[in-house]
């Protein structure tokens, strides 16, 4: 995608949604970290249903450790892979207490050393909690980047690096939220809704999906 088209692409997404936000519910950097860790291979809607009651009671690493693995499982058992996720959340909470004074570090390497925290999770936390210009490539962004021609790559990291290089100011801070929401609600996996897409004319995807017939 040409540089001018990239700017126009983001400009249209920004005009449609000037203040994009994560759809995960959280109250502070710690609960955001936990929510993102729980969201792997799960929907934001499903995570939110499981964490509303949890975060009303537990919003610090110390409280999570006190709740314990079995107590956490009772809250998140509707989420896929809840056993391993509960183990990781307790372990990362213990590490935050031991190594970071109970605070979530605003540092990628420190975040990725936490159990169950990979590059995507670290990028989400750095961007959403700390305002860093990161690009968290999930399945939606991977698809949108490749399908549109905005940032093509064979791996999430390749797409991330291309997005980092191609995305201009003033769009860098919110770019990954715009792309996630675009992929979730318009540029869908099985049937992209090209007929109502605000950037269809800038997109490399062919053939464009026609509007459904009445």
Tab-separated table of C-alpha atoms in Angstrom:
chain	number	residue	atom	x	y	z
A	1	UNK	CA	0.000	0.000	0.000
A	2	UNK	CA	1.400	3.408	-0.971
A	3	UNK	CA	2.290	5.876	1.774
A	4	UNK	CA	-0.477	8.301	0.811
A	5	UNK	CA	-3.006	5.463	0.807
A	6	UNK	CA	-1.830	4.301	4.250
A	7	UNK	CA	-2.443	7.786	5.643
A	8	UNK	CA	-5.880	7.887	4.027
A	9	UNK	CA	-6.629	4.361	5.285
A	10	UNK	CA	-5.991	5.280	8.902
A	11	UNK	CA	-7.629	8.678	8.479
A	12	UNK	CA	-10.923	7.095	7.479
A	13	UNK	CA	-10.842	4.601	10.355
A	14	UNK	CA	-10.051	7.459	12.736
A	15	UNK	CA	-12.903	9.575	11.409
A	16	UNK	CA	-15.350	6.726	11.963
A	17	UNK	CA	-14.036	6.018	15.489
A	18	UNK	CA	-11.968	8.923	16.898
A	19	UNK	CA	-11.319	7.342	20.289
A	20	UNK	CA	-10.958	3.561	19.908
A	21	UNK	CA	-10.539	1.479	23.051
A	22	UNK	CA	-10.008	-2.134	23.955
A	23	UNK	CA	-13.226	-4.059	24.480
A	24	UNK	CA	-11.725	-5.870	27.458
A	25	UNK	CA	-12.998	-4.516	30.778
A	26	UNK	CA	-10.354	-3.555	33.340
A	27	UNK	CA	-9.797	-1.144	36.226
A	28	UNK	CA	-6.005	-0.676	36.334
A	29	UNK	CA	-2.841	-1.956	34.604
A	30	UNK	CA	-2.875	-5.158	36.644
A	31	UNK	CA	-6.439	-6.143	35.778
A	32	UNK	CA	-5.713	-5.243	32.149
A	33	UNK	CA	-2.715	-7.573	32.192
A	34	UNK	CA	-4.810	-10.384	33.661
A	35	UNK	CA	-7.663	-9.797	31.192
A	36	UNK	CA	-5.339	-9.859	28.196
A	37	UNK	CA	-3.620	-13.001	29.450
A	38	UNK	CA	-7.019	-14.666	29.837
A	39	UNK	CA	-8.152	-13.573	26.362
A	40	UNK	CA	-5.780	-15.878	24.461
A	41	UNK	CA	-7.940	-18.195	22.336
A	42	UNK	CA	-11.054	-16.649	23.903
A	43	UNK	CA	-13.402	-13.799	23.046
A	44	UNK	CA	-13.365	-10.452	24.832
A	45	UNK	CA	-17.064	-10.925	25.570
A	46	UNK	CA	-16.406	-14.246	27.269
A	47	UNK	CA	-13.501	-12.860	29.277
A	48	UNK	CA	-15.535	-9.864	30.421
A	49	UNK	CA	-18.358	-12.099	31.662
A	50	UNK	CA	-15.885	-14.094	33.727
A	51	UNK	CA	-13.874	-11.185	35.112
A	52	UNK	CA	-16.570	-8.715	36.177
A	53	UNK	CA	-17.158	-10.417	39.497
A	54	UNK	CA	-13.476	-11.328	39.816
A	55	UNK	CA	-12.186	-7.775	39.369
A	56	UNK	CA	-14.798	-6.430	41.767
A	57	UNK	CA	-13.007	-8.447	44.463
A	58	UNK	CA	-9.475	-8.848	43.131
A	59	UNK	CA	-7.603	-5.907	41.584
A	60	UNK	CA	-4.023	-6.337	42.846
A	61	UNK	CA	-1.422	-9.116	42.672
A	62	UNK	CA	-1.579	-9.545	46.453
A	63	UNK	CA	-5.330	-10.115	46.379
A	64	UNK	CA	-4.937	-12.587	43.500
A	65	UNK	CA	-2.321	-14.601	45.370
A	66	UNK	CA	-4.585	-14.606	48.411
A	67	UNK	CA	-7.480	-15.858	46.267
A	68	UNK	CA	-5.323	-18.748	45.101
A	69	UNK	CA	-5.376	-20.919	42.024
A	70	UNK	CA	-8.491	-22.886	42.979
A	71	UNK	CA	-10.390	-19.725	43.844
A	72	UNK	CA	-9.418	-18.151	40.535
A	73	UNK	CA	-10.548	-21.216	38.610
A	74	UNK	CA	-14.040	-20.823	40.042
A	75	UNK	CA	-14.246	-17.395	38.406
A	76	UNK	CA	-12.754	-18.243	35.010
A	77	UNK	CA	-13.867	-21.825	34.378
A	78	UNK	CA	-16.023	-20.667	31.427
A	79	UNK	CA	-12.864	-19.478	29.613
A	80	UNK	CA	-10.933	-21.898	27.428
A	81	UNK	CA	-7.723	-23.347	28.916
A	82	UNK	CA	-8.735	-21.982	32.320
A	83	UNK	CA	-6.561	-24.434	34.253
A	84	UNK	CA	-3.285	-23.346	32.682
A	85	UNK	CA	-4.374	-19.704	32.635
A	86	UNK	CA	-5.169	-19.770	36.353
A	87	UNK	CA	-1.742	-21.240	37.070
A	88	UNK	CA	-0.053	-18.516	35.006
A	89	UNK	CA	-2.049	-15.657	36.545
A	90	UNK	CA	-1.126	-16.751	40.067
A	91	UNK	CA	2.528	-17.184	39.041
A	92	UNK	CA	2.742	-13.800	37.331
A	93	UNK	CA	1.083	-12.187	40.347
A	94	UNK	CA	3.706	-13.731	42.629
A	95	UNK	CA	6.469	-12.484	40.327
A	96	UNK	CA	5.028	-8.967	40.276
A	97	UNK	CA	5.112	-8.961	44.074
A	98	UNK	CA	8.620	-10.407	44.286
A	99	UNK	CA	10.306	-8.451	41.504
A	100	UNK	CA	8.265	-5.292	40.879
A	101	UNK	CA	6.751	-4.249	44.184
A	102	UNK	CA	3.329	-5.371	43.049
A	103	UNK	CA	3.323	-2.969	40.090
A	104	UNK	CA	3.004	-3.832	36.402
A	105	UNK	CA	6.272	-2.834	34.676
A	106	UNK	CA	6.113	-0.520	31.656
A	107	UNK	CA	8.865	-2.506	29.984
A	108	UNK	CA	8.521	-5.128	27.267
A	109	UNK	CA	11.298	-7.448	28.437
A	110	UNK	CA	10.046	-7.409	32.024
A	111	UNK	CA	6.500	-8.126	30.902
A	112	UNK	CA	7.553	-10.999	28.658
A	113	UNK	CA	9.394	-12.618	31.561
A	114	UNK	CA	6.069	-13.000	33.393
A	115	UNK	CA	4.454	-16.454	33.120
A	116	UNK	CA	1.897	-16.648	30.324
A	117	UNK	CA	2.789	-13.231	28.883
A	118	UNK	CA	3.943	-13.181	25.271
A	119	UNK	CA	4.773	-10.371	22.891
A	120	UNK	CA	1.152	-9.679	21.928
A	121	UNK	CA	0.010	-9.401	25.549
A	122	UNK	CA	2.976	-7.180	26.389
A	123	UNK	CA	2.179	-4.912	23.445
A	124	UNK	CA	-1.447	-4.515	24.503
A	125	UNK	CA	-0.466	-3.591	28.067
A	126	UNK	CA	2.259	-1.185	26.942
A	127	UNK	CA	-0.141	0.557	24.579
A	128	UNK	CA	-3.354	0.605	26.577
A	129	UNK	CA	-2.000	1.066	30.094
A	130	UNK	CA	1.132	3.099	29.385
A	131	UNK	CA	0.444	4.907	26.116
A	132	UNK	CA	3.332	3.387	24.182
A	133	UNK	CA	3.137	3.137	20.388
A	134	UNK	CA	3.041	-0.643	20.030
A	135	UNK	CA	1.262	-2.949	17.595
A	136	UNK	CA	-0.315	-6.017	19.167
A	137	UNK	CA	-0.875	-8.420	16.273
A	138	UNK	CA	-3.716	-10.819	16.957
A	139	UNK	CA	-5.587	-12.918	14.396
A	140	UNK	CA	-7.669	-9.911	13.310
A	141	UNK	CA	-4.700	-7.624	12.681
A	142	UNK	CA	-2.758	-10.433	10.997
A	143	UNK	CA	-5.673	-10.948	8.608
A	144	UNK	CA	-6.299	-7.242	7.959
A	145	UNK	CA	-2.612	-6.502	7.412
A	146	UNK	CA	-2.252	-9.285	4.857
A	147	UNK	CA	-5.637	-8.979	3.176
A	148	UNK	CA	-5.561	-5.227	2.639
A	149	UNK	CA	-1.894	-5.007	1.726
A	150	UNK	CA	-1.247	-2.628	4.610
A	151	UNK	CA	1.365	-4.926	6.169
A	152	UNK	CA	1.917	-8.336	4.664
A	153	UNK	CA	3.887	-10.986	6.509
A	154	UNK	CA	3.976	-14.722	7.160
A	155	UNK	CA	4.194	-14.353	10.938
A	156	UNK	CA	2.646	-12.017	13.515
A	157	UNK	CA	6.072	-10.543	14.211
A	158	UNK	CA	6.642	-9.808	10.515
A	159	UNK	CA	3.280	-8.029	10.325
A	160	UNK	CA	4.046	-6.124	13.536
A	161	UNK	CA	7.382	-4.873	12.236
A	162	UNK	CA	5.846	-3.787	8.933
A	163	UNK	CA	3.032	-1.964	10.725
A	164	UNK	CA	5.573	-0.231	12.923
A	165	UNK	CA	7.446	0.917	9.834
A	166	UNK	CA	4.414	1.880	7.736
A	167	UNK	CA	2.114	3.544	10.278
A	168	UNK	CA	2.545	7.347	10.377
A	169	UNK	CA	1.694	9.916	12.996
A	170	UNK	CA	-0.841	10.875	14.246
A	171	UNK	CA	-2.211	7.322	14.007
A	172	UNK	CA	0.456	5.249	15.735
A	173	UNK	CA	-0.968	5.248	19.270
A	174	UNK	CA	-4.413	3.921	18.330
A	175	UNK	CA	-3.518	1.975	15.179
A	176	UNK	CA	-3.822	-1.496	16.626
A	177	UNK	CA	-7.242	-0.748	18.131
A	178	UNK	CA	-8.561	0.531	14.807
A	179	UNK	CA	-7.249	-2.538	13.015
A	180	UNK	CA	-8.601	-5.008	15.587
A	181	UNK	CA	-12.065	-3.460	15.519
A	182	UNK	CA	-12.015	-3.277	11.722
A	183	UNK	CA	-11.145	-6.958	11.539
A	184	UNK	CA	-13.662	-7.939	14.183
A	185	UNK	CA	-16.675	-6.129	12.764
A	186	UNK	CA	-16.043	-5.365	9.073
A	187	UNK	CA	-13.096	-7.247	7.560
A	188	UNK	CA	-14.317	-10.550	8.954
A	189	UNK	CA	-12.491	-13.817	8.380
A	190	UNK	CA	-15.050	-15.833	6.456
A	191	UNK	CA	-16.940	-13.066	4.698
A	192	UNK	CA	-15.486	-9.560	4.765
A	193	UNK	CA	-18.227	-6.965	4.524
A	194	UNK	CA	-16.609	-5.018	1.681
A	195	UNK	CA	-19.875	-3.383	0.661
A	196	UNK	CA	-19.873	-1.256	3.814
A	197	UNK	CA	-16.120	-0.926	4.336
A	198	UNK	CA	-14.845	2.671	4.535
A	199	UNK	CA	-11.463	1.714	3.050
A	200	UNK	CA	-12.549	-0.764	0.378
A	201	UNK	CA	-11.145	1.320	-2.473
A	202	UNK	CA	-7.703	1.371	-0.815
A	203	UNK	CA	-7.654	-2.357	-0.105
A	204	UNK	CA	-5.831	-4.960	-2.211
A	205	UNK	CA	-8.399	-7.697	-1.529
A	206	UNK	CA	-10.109	-9.037	-4.644
A	207	UNK	CA	-12.798	-9.828	-5.437
A	208	UNK	CA	-14.694	-7.501	-3.155
A	209	UNK	CA	-17.597	-9.156	-1.356
A	210	UNK	CA	-20.942	-7.869	-2.650
A	211	UNK	CA	-23.789	-6.856	-0.409
A	212	UNK	CA	-26.117	-9.703	0.554
A	213	UNK	CA	-29.321	-9.903	-1.439
A	214	UNK	CA	-32.632	-9.329	0.302
